[in-house]
């Protein structure tokens, strides 16, 4: 914790996006995005559906290519050089809305696969690391089950553990609780909160405003491919300056 | 979900009433007058058919070669022809005193095929070791030339051994090729994808016969001597390409059914292309299109009989030779029933294995 906050203070940067633009054919999905995320910082991204939130964080782990501007992750420029892309992907964990666990592998195998193939760990090492993280997300007893036998909340926690097994420096979350039944949301958020408390650098697309208030250093509001407003959570929720932010907040806070 | 969990925590709730066998039969087969009539008529027909077959094959049949003269009087099958000519059916033109080699070779190949169906062997290393050993022993036994075994060239191979060899070799060359073709056709590079697509569609739109004929008869004029190899191998390669093009489409369909999120998860974990393909995409693709993939093997086993046309003595052709002379010419039905039974054993085992795999792989899809 201590050295994490020091890094924030000395301004170590995890992600920088400068003048990033992206198009899907003619559709301008990201417009002049400028964003800097410091090491250890927790950023929550919200905004209406289709505003480009997913595309934004998918660009950070290069699941999508951007066409203009530059993205720098952990000091490496994301260009088309394959070798450094694989390197970056190893340092950046991603949690998807649909979990995307591998259905033909047990929970434990899901967590050890990349460790053995990419990190060159022995099976034993990988398994003990995996069990450690499964305990952390509180489902070690499900290790030998297949994803299809678990509830949505359990699957999402496995997905988080699977990412953590690669000891990423940055974690990206794309609406991790949107596909869950209401009673399972909190078990996933709890895991994310404890991860945040340990100082992980996190960029979360989510509409869980309670979570944002609790852990975010900064909340970003996106609309139509632009970052419309960003602020620390208290100010963001209490005094939104932009009309579109106010409208959006009034809509989601009604529920 | 809810109610199931609740049930599990409460012990006092009753279990569903037991259903007796009598109830099951009544509800399944005699639920109304129409159903009862259908059941009874079917049962009578089935019993009659079973009686006719058992009577023909067992009760009224003649078994030994010596009893052949009795066949004229008998109303049942004349298995004498099998007793007398089974060696030709199994071994074709293979030299008589070397038949034990062909028998052993068949057994080795069948064991190899069966072992490669066992999940323990499913790693690239184990499978290749298994097949290299299996084929090595098979070839040594059939071809000879080492350890004092006399040389028997492939033109003289025949019967069941040849059928099994062609099937195994076509599968062995065809499967990796089909995976390659399927991946090529899904390549991100349009040139590669188009090229592979063209290749697959080209060979799929030719009749197998044309391909085999080309491989056997025409390639010798086109290829330099050194590339030709034996006619049998050219035919096998042609057959394998044909097989692979069909199998590639089955695999591609399976790959297409894997959600894109699976690949993305692999990407974000830092897996490279081959790791994603072999660990994530292919296992799921095989599971997705297993019925079609097994079906292609079944079809291929039966299609091996077509090599007769280009002059090979596989089991159907050697069967024809078995009843082709003298007093045996009238007993072709028995020969074909016998060969049919051999095909049935192989094909039925294949499809049962497919069903077993499907069940086994369904674990985890919940
Ligand atoms: N692969 C794609 N091809 C074309 N359009 C896309 C693609 N992915 C997303 N889009 C479009 O880009 C816009 C932004 O999508 P997305 O980033 O998923 O929004 P959000 O996550 O904020 O809901 C949407 O209008 C969507 O339809
Ligand atoms: Mg989205």
Coordinates of C-alpha atoms and ligand atoms in Angstrom, one line a residue:
Chain A
X1 CA 0.0 0.0 0.0
X2 CA 2.6 2.5 1.0
X3 CA 4.8 2.2 -2.0
X4 CA 1.7 2.3 -4.2
X5 CA 0.6 5.7 -2.9
X6 CA 4.2 6.9 -3.3
X7 CA 4.1 5.9 -6.9
X8 CA 0.9 7.9 -7.4
X9 CA 2.5 10.8 -5.7
X10 CA 5.6 10.7 -7.8
X11 CA 3.2 10.4 -10.8
X12 CA 4.2 7.0 -12.2
X13 CA 1.9 6.5 -15.1
X14 CA 0.1 3.2 -16.0
X15 CA -1.8 4.2 -19.1
X16 CA -1.7 7.3 -21.3
X17 CA -4.1 7.9 -24.2
X18 CA -3.4 10.9 -26.3
X19 CA -5.7 12.2 -29.0
X20 CA -7.0 8.7 -29.6
X21 CA -9.4 8.3 -32.4
X22 CA -11.1 5.1 -33.7
X23 CA -13.6 4.4 -36.4
X24 CA -15.6 1.3 -37.2
X25 CA -15.8 1.9 -40.9
X26 CA -17.5 5.3 -41.1
X27 CA -18.6 5.3 -37.5
X28 CA -16.5 7.5 -35.3
X29 CA -16.5 5.5 -32.1
X30 CA -13.8 7.2 -30.1
X31 CA -13.2 11.0 -30.6
X32 CA -10.0 12.6 -29.4
X33 CA -9.7 10.6 -26.2
X34 CA -7.1 12.0 -23.7
X35 CA -6.7 10.0 -20.6
X36 CA -4.0 9.4 -18.1
X37 CA -4.2 6.7 -15.4
X38 CA -1.6 6.7 -12.7
X39 CA -0.2 3.6 -11.2
X40 CA -2.5 2.4 -8.4
X41 CA -5.3 4.6 -9.5
X42 CA -8.9 3.4 -9.8
X43 CA -11.0 4.8 -12.6
X44 CA -14.7 4.2 -13.2
X45 CA -16.0 4.8 -16.6
X46 CA -19.7 5.2 -17.1
X47 CA -22.0 6.5 -19.9
X48 CA -25.0 5.4 -22.0
X49 CA -25.0 2.2 -24.0
X50 CA -23.1 2.6 -27.2
X51 CA -21.0 5.5 -26.1
X52 CA -17.7 3.6 -26.7
X53 CA -16.8 2.6 -23.1
X54 CA -16.0 -1.0 -24.1
X55 CA -14.1 0.1 -27.1
X56 CA -12.1 2.4 -25.0
X57 CA -10.8 -0.3 -22.6
X58 CA -10.5 -2.9 -25.3
X59 CA -8.1 -0.5 -27.0
X60 CA -5.9 -0.6 -23.9
X61 CA -5.3 -4.3 -24.2
X62 CA -5.3 -4.1 -28.0
X63 CA -8.4 -6.2 -28.5
X64 CA -9.2 -3.3 -30.8
X65 CA -6.8 -1.2 -32.9
X66 CA -7.0 2.6 -32.8
X67 CA -6.4 4.5 -36.0
X68 CA -5.1 7.9 -34.7
X69 CA -3.3 9.1 -31.6
X70 CA -1.2 7.1 -29.2
X71 CA -1.8 4.7 -26.4
X72 CA 1.0 4.0 -24.0
X73 CA 0.7 1.2 -21.5
X74 CA 3.3 0.7 -18.7
X75 CA 5.8 2.6 -20.8
X76 CA 5.2 0.6 -24.0
X77 CA 3.7 2.2 -27.1
X78 CA 0.9 0.1 -28.5
X79 CA 1.8 -0.2 -32.2
X80 CA 1.5 -3.1 -34.6
X81 CA 4.6 -4.9 -33.4
X82 CA 3.4 -8.3 -32.3
X83 CA 6.0 -9.1 -29.8
X84 CA 5.4 -6.1 -27.6
X85 CA 1.6 -6.6 -27.9
X86 CA 1.8 -10.0 -26.3
X87 CA 4.1 -8.6 -23.6
X88 CA 1.5 -5.9 -22.8
X89 CA -1.4 -8.3 -22.8
X90 CA 0.4 -10.3 -20.1
X91 CA 0.6 -7.3 -17.8
X92 CA -3.0 -6.2 -18.4
X93 CA -5.9 -8.4 -17.1
X94 CA -9.3 -8.1 -18.5
X95 CA -12.7 -9.2 -17.1
X96 CA -15.6 -9.5 -19.5
X97 CA -19.3 -9.0 -19.1
X98 CA -19.9 -12.6 -20.3
X99 CA -17.1 -14.1 -18.1
X100 CA -15.6 -15.9 -21.1
X101 CA -14.3 -18.8 -19.0
X102 CA -13.1 -21.8 -21.1
X103 CA -16.1 -24.2 -20.8
X104 CA -14.0 -27.4 -21.6
X105 CA -11.7 -26.8 -18.7
X106 CA -12.2 -27.1 -15.0
X107 CA -12.0 -23.9 -12.9
X108 CA -8.5 -24.9 -11.8
X109 CA -7.4 -25.5 -15.4
X110 CA -8.8 -22.2 -16.4
X111 CA -6.6 -20.6 -13.9
X112 CA -3.4 -22.6 -14.6
X113 CA -3.5 -22.6 -18.5
X114 CA -1.8 -19.3 -19.2
X115 CA 0.5 -19.6 -16.2
X116 CA 2.1 -22.8 -17.6
X117 CA 2.0 -21.7 -21.2
X118 CA 2.9 -18.1 -21.0
X119 CA 4.7 -17.7 -17.6
X120 CA 6.4 -21.1 -18.0
X121 CA 5.4 -22.1 -14.4
X122 CA 5.4 -25.8 -13.5
X123 CA 2.0 -27.3 -13.0
X124 CA 2.5 -27.5 -9.3
X125 CA 3.5 -23.9 -8.9
X126 CA 0.6 -22.8 -11.2
X127 CA -1.9 -24.8 -9.2
X128 CA -0.8 -23.5 -5.9
X129 CA -0.9 -19.9 -7.2
X130 CA -4.4 -20.6 -8.7
X131 CA -5.7 -22.1 -5.4
X132 CA -4.4 -19.0 -3.7
X133 CA -6.4 -16.7 -5.9
X134 CA -9.5 -19.0 -5.8
X135 CA -9.4 -18.7 -2.0
X136 CA -9.1 -14.9 -2.4
X137 CA -12.3 -14.8 -4.5
X138 CA -13.8 -17.3 -2.0
X139 CA -14.5 -20.3 -4.2
X140 CA -11.6 -22.8 -3.7
X141 CA -14.1 -25.6 -3.2
X142 CA -15.3 -25.2 -6.8
X143 CA -11.8 -25.8 -8.3
X144 CA -12.5 -29.1 -9.9
X145 CA -15.9 -28.1 -11.3
X146 CA -16.6 -27.0 -14.9
X147 CA -17.7 -23.4 -15.5
X148 CA -21.1 -24.6 -16.7
X149 CA -21.8 -26.0 -13.2
X150 CA -21.3 -22.6 -11.5
X151 CA -23.6 -19.6 -11.0
X152 CA -23.0 -16.4 -12.8
X153 CA -21.5 -14.7 -9.8
X154 CA -19.2 -17.7 -9.2
X155 CA -18.1 -17.7 -12.8
X156 CA -17.2 -14.0 -12.7
X157 CA -15.2 -14.5 -9.6
X158 CA -13.3 -17.3 -11.3
X159 CA -12.7 -15.0 -14.3
X160 CA -11.2 -12.5 -11.9
X161 CA -9.0 -15.1 -10.3
X162 CA -7.9 -16.3 -13.7
X163 CA -6.7 -12.8 -14.6
X164 CA -5.0 -12.3 -11.3
X165 CA -3.0 -15.6 -11.7
X166 CA -1.0 -13.8 -14.4
X167 CA -0.1 -11.1 -11.8
X168 CA -1.2 -8.2 -14.0
X169 CA -0.2 -4.7 -13.2
X170 CA -3.5 -3.3 -14.5
X171 CA -7.0 -4.8 -14.4
X172 CA -9.7 -3.8 -16.8
X173 CA -13.3 -4.6 -16.1
X174 CA -16.0 -4.3 -18.8
X175 CA -19.4 -4.2 -17.0
X176 CA -18.5 -7.2 -14.9
X177 CA -21.8 -7.3 -13.1
X178 CA -24.2 -6.5 -15.9
X179 CA -24.9 -10.1 -16.8
X180 CA -25.6 -11.2 -13.3
X181 CA -28.7 -11.8 -11.4
X182 CA -29.2 -9.0 -8.7
X183 CA -28.4 -11.2 -5.7
X184 CA -25.0 -12.1 -7.2
X185 CA -23.7 -8.6 -7.9
X186 CA -22.4 -7.9 -4.5
X187 CA -20.2 -11.0 -4.2
X188 CA -18.4 -9.9 -7.3
X189 CA -18.2 -6.2 -6.2
X190 CA -16.8 -7.3 -2.9
X191 CA -13.9 -9.1 -4.6
X192 CA -13.3 -6.0 -6.7
X193 CA -13.3 -3.7 -3.6
X194 CA -10.7 -5.8 -1.9
X195 CA -8.6 -5.8 -5.0
X196 CA -8.8 -2.0 -5.1
X197 CA -7.8 -1.8 -1.4
X198 CA -4.7 -3.8 -2.2
X199 CA -3.6 -1.0 -4.6
X200 CA -4.3 -2.6 -8.0
X201 CA -4.5 -0.2 -10.9
X202 CA -8.1 -0.6 -12.1
X203 CA -10.2 0.8 -15.0
X204 CA -13.8 -0.3 -14.5
X205 CA -16.7 0.2 -16.9
X206 CA -19.6 -0.1 -14.6
X207 CA -22.9 1.5 -13.6
X208 CA -22.6 0.4 -10.0
X209 CA -22.5 3.9 -8.5
X210 CA -22.1 2.6 -5.0
X211 CA -18.9 0.9 -6.0
X212 CA -17.7 4.0 -7.8
X213 CA -18.3 6.1 -4.7
X214 CA -16.5 3.7 -2.5
X215 CA -13.3 2.9 -4.5
X216 CA -12.9 5.2 -7.4
X217 CA -10.3 7.9 -7.5
X218 CA -12.0 9.3 -10.5
X219 CA -15.2 8.8 -12.4
X220 CA -15.3 9.4 -16.2
X221 CA -18.5 10.0 -18.1
X222 CA -18.5 9.1 -21.8
X223 CA -21.1 10.0 -24.4
X224 CA -21.0 9.5 -28.2
X225 CA -17.3 8.6 -28.2
X226 CA -16.1 11.5 -26.1
X227 CA -15.0 11.9 -22.5
X228 CA -17.6 14.5 -21.5
X229 CA -16.7 14.9 -17.9
X230 CA -14.4 13.5 -15.3
X231 CA -14.0 14.2 -11.6
X232 CA -13.4 12.6 -8.2
X233 CA -16.6 10.7 -7.2
X234 CA -18.0 13.1 -4.6
X235 CA -17.9 16.1 -6.9
X236 CA -18.9 14.0 -9.9
X237 CA -22.1 12.8 -8.3
X238 CA -23.0 15.9 -6.3
X239 CA -22.1 18.6 -8.8
X240 CA -22.0 17.3 -12.3
X241 CA -21.3 20.3 -14.6
X242 CA -22.4 18.9 -17.9
X243 CA -26.0 18.7 -18.9
X244 CA -25.6 15.2 -20.4
X245 CA -24.0 13.9 -17.2
X246 CA -26.8 15.2 -15.2
X247 CA -29.4 13.6 -17.4
X248 CA -27.5 10.3 -17.4
X249 CA -27.1 10.3 -13.6
X250 CA -30.8 11.2 -13.0
X251 CA -31.7 8.2 -15.3
X252 CA -29.5 5.6 -13.6
X253 CA -30.1 6.8 -10.1
X254 CA -33.8 6.5 -10.4
X255 CA -33.5 2.7 -10.2
Chain B
X1 CA -32.2 -22.6 -9.6
X2 CA -33.9 -21.1 -6.6
X3 CA -36.4 -23.9 -5.9
X4 CA -33.7 -26.5 -6.3
X5 CA -31.4 -24.9 -3.8
X6 CA -34.3 -24.6 -1.4
X7 CA -35.2 -28.2 -1.8
X8 CA -31.7 -29.2 -1.0
X9 CA -31.6 -27.4 2.3
X10 CA -35.0 -28.7 3.4
X11 CA -34.9 -32.3 4.3
X12 CA -38.6 -32.9 5.2
X13 CA -40.0 -32.3 1.7
X14 CA -41.3 -35.5 -0.1
X15 CA -39.5 -37.0 -3.1
X16 CA -41.4 -37.5 -6.3
X17 CA -43.6 -40.7 -6.5
X18 CA -41.8 -43.7 -7.9
X19 CA -42.8 -44.8 -11.4
X20 CA -43.1 -48.5 -11.8
X21 CA -42.0 -50.5 -14.9
X22 CA -45.7 -51.5 -15.5
X23 CA -46.7 -47.8 -15.5
X24 CA -43.9 -46.9 -17.9
X25 CA -44.9 -49.7 -20.3
X26 CA -48.5 -48.8 -20.1
X27 CA -47.9 -45.1 -20.7
X28 CA -45.3 -45.6 -23.4
X29 CA -46.8 -48.4 -25.5
X30 CA -50.4 -48.8 -24.6
X31 CA -51.7 -45.3 -23.8
X32 CA -54.7 -45.6 -26.1
X33 CA -56.3 -48.0 -28.6
X34 CA -54.2 -46.7 -31.5
X35 CA -51.0 -46.9 -29.6
X36 CA -51.9 -50.4 -28.4
X37 CA -52.6 -51.6 -32.0
X38 CA -49.4 -50.1 -33.3
X39 CA -47.4 -51.7 -30.5
X40 CA -48.9 -55.1 -31.1
X41 CA -48.5 -55.0 -34.9
X42 CA -44.9 -53.9 -34.6
X43 CA -44.1 -56.6 -32.1
X44 CA -45.6 -59.3 -34.3
X45 CA -43.7 -58.0 -37.4
X46 CA -40.5 -57.8 -35.4
X47 CA -40.8 -61.3 -34.1
X48 CA -41.5 -62.7 -37.6
X49 CA -38.5 -60.9 -39.0
X50 CA -36.3 -62.1 -36.2
X51 CA -37.5 -65.7 -36.8
X52 CA -36.8 -65.5 -40.5
X53 CA -33.3 -64.2 -40.0
X54 CA -32.4 -66.6 -37.2
X55 CA -33.8 -69.5 -39.2
X56 CA -31.8 -68.5 -42.3
X57 CA -28.6 -67.7 -40.6
X58 CA -28.5 -70.4 -37.9
X59 CA -31.3 -73.0 -37.7
X60 CA -31.4 -74.1 -41.4
X61 CA -27.9 -73.2 -42.4
X62 CA -24.9 -75.3 -43.5
X63 CA -21.6 -74.5 -41.8
X64 CA -18.6 -76.5 -43.1
X65 CA -16.9 -76.7 -46.4
X66 CA -17.4 -80.4 -46.6
X67 CA -21.1 -80.2 -46.3
X68 CA -21.4 -77.9 -49.3
X69 CA -23.3 -80.6 -51.4
X70 CA -26.1 -80.3 -48.8
X71 CA -26.6 -76.6 -49.6
X72 CA -28.9 -77.3 -52.5
X73 CA -31.5 -78.9 -50.2
X74 CA -31.1 -76.5 -47.3
X75 CA -33.4 -73.5 -46.9
X76 CA -30.9 -71.5 -44.9
X77 CA -27.5 -69.9 -45.5
X78 CA -24.6 -71.9 -47.0
X79 CA -21.7 -70.7 -44.8
X80 CA -19.6 -73.4 -46.5
X81 CA -18.4 -70.7 -48.8
X82 CA -17.0 -68.6 -45.9
X83 CA -15.4 -71.7 -44.4
X84 CA -13.7 -72.5 -47.7
X85 CA -12.9 -69.0 -49.0
X86 CA -12.5 -66.7 -45.9
X87 CA -8.7 -66.5 -46.5
X88 CA -9.3 -64.8 -49.8
X89 CA -11.8 -62.4 -48.2
X90 CA -9.4 -61.5 -45.5
X91 CA -6.1 -61.5 -47.3
X92 CA -6.7 -61.1 -51.1
X93 CA -3.7 -61.9 -53.1
X94 CA -1.3 -61.9 -50.1
X95 CA 0.9 -65.0 -50.3
X96 CA -0.8 -67.9 -48.5
X97 CA 2.0 -68.9 -46.2
X98 CA 2.4 -65.3 -45.0
X99 CA -1.2 -64.8 -44.0
X100 CA -0.2 -64.7 -40.3
X101 CA 1.7 -61.5 -41.1
X102 CA -1.4 -59.8 -42.5
X103 CA -3.4 -61.0 -39.5
X104 CA -1.0 -59.6 -37.1
X105 CA -0.8 -56.4 -39.0
X106 CA -4.5 -56.0 -38.9
X107 CA -4.6 -56.6 -35.2
X108 CA -1.8 -54.0 -34.6
X109 CA -3.6 -51.4 -36.7
X110 CA -6.9 -52.0 -34.9
X111 CA -5.2 -51.7 -31.5
X112 CA -3.5 -48.5 -32.7
X113 CA -6.9 -47.1 -33.7
X114 CA -8.6 -48.2 -30.5
X115 CA -5.7 -46.8 -28.4
X116 CA -5.9 -43.4 -30.1
X117 CA -9.5 -43.2 -29.0
X118 CA -8.4 -43.3 -25.4
X119 CA -8.2 -39.8 -23.9
X120 CA -4.9 -40.6 -22.2
X121 CA -3.2 -40.6 -25.7
X122 CA -4.6 -37.2 -26.6
X123 CA -1.4 -35.2 -26.7
X124 CA 0.6 -34.5 -29.8
X125 CA 3.6 -36.4 -28.5
X126 CA 1.7 -39.5 -27.4
X127 CA -0.4 -39.7 -30.5
X128 CA 2.5 -39.3 -32.8
X129 CA 4.5 -42.0 -31.0
X130 CA 1.6 -44.3 -31.0
X131 CA 0.9 -43.9 -34.7
X132 CA 4.6 -44.1 -35.8
X133 CA 4.9 -47.3 -33.8
X134 CA 1.6 -48.7 -35.1
X135 CA 2.3 -47.8 -38.7
X136 CA 5.9 -49.0 -38.4
X137 CA 4.9 -52.4 -37.2
X138 CA 2.1 -52.7 -39.7
X139 CA 4.4 -51.8 -42.6
X140 CA 7.1 -54.1 -41.4
X141 CA 4.7 -57.0 -41.2
X142 CA 3.0 -56.3 -44.5
X143 CA 5.9 -55.2 -46.6
X144 CA 8.7 -57.3 -45.0
X145 CA 12.3 -57.0 -46.1
X146 CA 13.7 -57.0 -42.6
X147 CA 14.2 -59.7 -40.0
X148 CA 14.1 -62.4 -42.6
X149 CA 10.6 -61.5 -43.7
X150 CA 10.1 -61.8 -47.4
X151 CA 9.2 -58.7 -49.4
X152 CA 5.6 -58.4 -50.4
X153 CA 4.9 -55.2 -52.4
X154 CA 1.6 -53.3 -52.0
X155 CA 0.1 -54.6 -55.3
X156 CA -0.3 -57.9 -53.5
X157 CA -1.8 -56.6 -50.3
X158 CA -5.5 -57.2 -50.1
X159 CA -8.7 -57.9 -48.3
X160 CA -9.4 -56.6 -44.8
X161 CA -5.7 -55.6 -44.2
X162 CA -5.8 -53.3 -47.2
X163 CA -9.2 -51.8 -46.2
X164 CA -8.0 -51.1 -42.7
X165 CA -4.7 -49.7 -43.9
X166 CA -6.3 -47.4 -46.4
X167 CA -8.7 -46.1 -43.8
X168 CA -6.1 -45.6 -41.1
X169 CA -3.7 -43.9 -43.5
X170 CA -6.3 -41.6 -45.0
X171 CA -7.4 -40.6 -41.5
X172 CA -3.9 -40.1 -40.3
X173 CA -2.9 -37.8 -43.2
X174 CA -6.4 -36.3 -43.6
X175 CA -7.0 -35.2 -40.0
X176 CA -4.0 -32.9 -39.6
X177 CA -4.5 -31.6 -43.1
X178 CA -8.2 -30.9 -42.4
X179 CA -7.3 -28.8 -39.3
X180 CA -4.7 -26.9 -41.4
X181 CA -7.3 -26.3 -44.2
X182 CA -10.0 -25.2 -41.7
X183 CA -7.6 -22.7 -40.0
X184 CA -6.3 -21.5 -43.4
X185 CA -9.8 -20.8 -44.5
X186 CA -10.5 -18.7 -41.4
X187 CA -7.2 -16.8 -41.8
X188 CA -7.4 -13.0 -41.3
X189 CA -5.3 -12.5 -44.4
X190 CA -7.8 -12.5 -47.3
X191 CA -5.3 -14.0 -49.8
X192 CA -4.7 -17.1 -47.6
X193 CA -8.4 -17.5 -46.8
X194 CA -9.4 -17.3 -50.4
X195 CA -6.7 -19.7 -51.5
X196 CA -7.6 -22.3 -48.9
X197 CA -11.3 -21.8 -49.7
X198 CA -10.6 -22.4 -53.4
X199 CA -8.6 -25.5 -52.6
X200 CA -11.3 -26.9 -50.4
X201 CA -14.2 -26.1 -52.7
X202 CA -12.3 -27.4 -55.7
X203 CA -11.7 -30.9 -54.3
X204 CA -15.1 -31.1 -52.7
X205 CA -16.7 -30.6 -56.1
X206 CA -14.9 -33.5 -57.7
X207 CA -16.1 -37.0 -57.4
X208 CA -13.8 -39.2 -55.3
X209 CA -13.5 -41.6 -58.2
X210 CA -12.0 -38.8 -60.4
X211 CA -9.5 -38.0 -57.7
X212 CA -8.4 -41.6 -57.2
X213 CA -8.2 -42.2 -60.9
X214 CA -6.1 -39.1 -61.4
X215 CA -3.8 -40.2 -58.5
X216 CA -3.4 -43.7 -59.8
X217 CA -3.3 -43.3 -63.5
X218 CA -2.6 -39.7 -64.5
X219 CA 0.0 -38.5 -62.0
X220 CA 2.7 -40.8 -63.2
X221 CA 2.7 -38.9 -66.5
X222 CA 3.0 -35.5 -64.7
X223 CA 5.2 -36.1 -61.6
X224 CA 8.9 -36.9 -61.9
X225 CA 9.6 -40.5 -61.0
X226 CA 11.1 -39.7 -57.6
X227 CA 7.9 -38.0 -56.4
X228 CA 5.5 -40.7 -57.6
X229 CA 5.9 -43.4 -55.0
X230 CA 3.9 -46.5 -55.2
X231 CA 0.5 -46.4 -56.7
X232 CA -1.1 -47.3 -53.4
X233 CA 0.5 -44.2 -51.7
X234 CA -0.6 -41.9 -54.5
X235 CA -4.2 -43.2 -54.1
X236 CA -4.0 -42.8 -50.4
X237 CA -2.8 -39.2 -50.7
X238 CA -5.6 -38.4 -53.1
X239 CA -8.1 -40.0 -50.9
X240 CA -6.7 -38.1 -47.8
X241 CA -7.0 -34.7 -49.6
X242 CA -10.6 -35.5 -50.5
X243 CA -11.3 -36.5 -46.9
X244 CA -9.6 -33.5 -45.5
X245 CA -11.6 -31.1 -47.6
X246 CA -14.8 -32.4 -46.2
X247 CA -13.6 -32.7 -42.7
X248 CA -12.2 -29.2 -42.9
X249 CA -15.7 -27.9 -43.4
X250 CA -16.9 -29.8 -40.4
X251 CA -14.1 -28.4 -38.3
X252 CA -14.7 -24.9 -39.6
X253 CA -18.3 -25.1 -38.7
X254 CA -17.2 -26.1 -35.2
X255 CA -14.7 -23.2 -35.0
X256 CA -17.4 -20.7 -36.1
X257 CA -19.6 -21.8 -33.2
X258 CA -16.9 -20.9 -30.7
X259 CA -17.9 -17.5 -29.3
X260 CA -15.4 -14.7 -30.1
X261 CA -15.1 -14.0 -26.4
X262 CA -13.2 -17.2 -26.0
X263 CA -10.4 -16.0 -28.3
X264 CA -10.5 -12.6 -26.6
X265 CA -10.0 -14.2 -23.2
X266 CA -7.1 -16.1 -24.6
X267 CA -5.6 -13.0 -26.1
X268 CA -5.9 -11.0 -22.8
X269 CA -4.1 -13.9 -21.0
X270 CA -1.2 -13.5 -23.4
X271 CA -1.6 -16.8 -25.3
X272 CA -0.1 -16.8 -28.8
X273 CA -1.9 -18.0 -31.9
X274 CA -1.0 -21.7 -31.6
X275 CA -1.8 -21.8 -27.9
X276 CA -5.2 -20.3 -28.6
X277 CA -5.9 -22.6 -31.5
X278 CA -4.8 -25.8 -29.8
X279 CA -6.0 -25.2 -26.2
X280 CA -9.1 -23.1 -26.7
X281 CA -10.6 -23.1 -30.2
X282 CA -10.0 -26.6 -31.5
X283 CA -11.2 -28.5 -28.4
X284 CA -14.4 -26.6 -28.5
X285 CA -14.7 -26.9 -32.3
X286 CA -14.3 -30.7 -32.0
X287 CA -17.0 -30.8 -29.4
X288 CA -19.3 -28.6 -31.4
X289 CA -19.1 -30.6 -34.6
X290 CA -18.4 -34.1 -33.2
X291 CA -21.4 -35.8 -34.9
X292 CA -20.4 -34.5 -38.3
X293 CA -16.7 -35.4 -37.8
X294 CA -17.5 -39.0 -36.7
X295 CA -19.9 -39.2 -39.6
X296 CA -17.1 -38.3 -42.0
X297 CA -15.0 -41.2 -40.7
X298 CA -17.9 -43.6 -41.1
X299 CA -18.4 -42.5 -44.7
X300 CA -14.7 -42.8 -45.4
X301 CA -14.5 -46.3 -44.0
X302 CA -17.3 -47.4 -46.4
X303 CA -15.8 -45.4 -49.3
X304 CA -12.6 -47.3 -49.1
X305 CA -14.3 -49.9 -51.3
X306 CA -14.0 -47.5 -54.2
X307 CA -10.3 -48.3 -54.6
X308 CA -11.2 -51.5 -56.4
X309 CA -11.8 -49.3 -59.5
X310 CA -8.1 -48.4 -59.7
X311 CA -7.1 -52.0 -59.2
X312 CA -6.8 -52.6 -55.5
X313 CA -8.1 -55.7 -53.9
X314 CA -9.8 -54.4 -50.8
X315 CA -12.2 -56.5 -48.9
X316 CA -15.2 -56.0 -51.2
X317 CA -13.2 -56.9 -54.3
X318 CA -11.6 -59.9 -52.6
X319 CA -15.1 -61.0 -51.5
X320 CA -16.2 -60.9 -55.2
X321 CA -13.2 -63.1 -55.9
X322 CA -14.1 -65.5 -53.1
X323 CA -17.4 -66.4 -54.8
X324 CA -16.2 -65.9 -58.3
X325 CA -15.1 -69.4 -59.2
X326 CA -16.6 -72.9 -59.6
X327 CA -19.3 -74.1 -57.3
X328 CA -19.2 -71.0 -55.1
X329 CA -20.7 -68.6 -57.7
X330 CA -24.3 -69.2 -56.4
X331 CA -23.3 -68.3 -52.8
X332 CA -22.7 -64.6 -53.3
X333 CA -25.4 -63.6 -50.8
X334 CA -23.6 -65.3 -47.9
X335 CA -20.3 -63.6 -48.9
X336 CA -21.9 -60.2 -49.0
X337 CA -23.7 -60.8 -45.7
X338 CA -20.4 -61.8 -44.2
X339 CA -18.6 -58.7 -45.5
X340 CA -21.5 -56.6 -44.4
X341 CA -21.1 -58.0 -40.9
X342 CA -17.4 -57.0 -40.9
X343 CA -18.2 -53.5 -42.1
X344 CA -20.9 -53.3 -39.5
X345 CA -18.6 -54.2 -36.7
X346 CA -16.2 -51.4 -37.6
X347 CA -18.8 -48.8 -38.4
X348 CA -21.0 -49.6 -35.5
X349 CA -18.1 -49.4 -33.1
X350 CA -17.1 -46.1 -34.6
X351 CA -20.5 -44.5 -34.2
X352 CA -20.9 -45.9 -30.6
X353 CA -17.5 -44.4 -29.8
X354 CA -18.8 -41.1 -31.3
X355 CA -21.9 -41.3 -29.0
X356 CA -19.6 -42.0 -26.0
X357 CA -17.4 -39.1 -26.8
X358 CA -20.3 -36.7 -27.2
X359 CA -21.6 -37.7 -23.8
X360 CA -18.2 -37.4 -22.2
X361 CA -17.5 -34.0 -23.8
X362 CA -20.8 -32.7 -22.7
X363 CA -19.6 -32.5 -19.2
X364 CA -19.0 -28.9 -18.3
X365 CA -21.5 -27.5 -20.8
X366 CA -23.7 -28.0 -17.8
Ligands
LIG1 N1 -16.8 -4.6 -34.0 C1 -17.7 -3.5 -34.2 N2 -18.0 -3.2 -35.5 C2 -18.8 -2.1 -35.7 N3 -19.3 -1.3 -34.8 C3 -19.0 -1.6 -33.5 C4 -18.2 -2.7 -33.2 N4 -18.1 -2.8 -31.8 C5 -18.8 -1.8 -31.4 N5 -19.4 -1.1 -32.4 C6 -20.2 0.1 -32.2 O1 -19.5 1.1 -31.5 C7 -20.3 1.8 -30.6 C8 -19.7 1.7 -29.2 O2 -19.7 0.4 -28.8 P1 -19.2 0.0 -27.3 O3 -17.8 0.5 -27.1 O4 -19.4 -1.4 -27.2 O5 -20.2 0.9 -26.4 P2 -20.5 0.7 -24.9 O6 -19.6 -0.3 -24.3 O7 -20.3 2.1 -24.3 O8 -21.9 0.3 -24.8 C9 -21.7 1.1 -30.6 O9 -22.5 1.9 -31.4 C10 -21.5 -0.2 -31.3 O10 -22.6 -0.5 -32.1
LIG2 MG1 -20.0 -2.2 -23.5

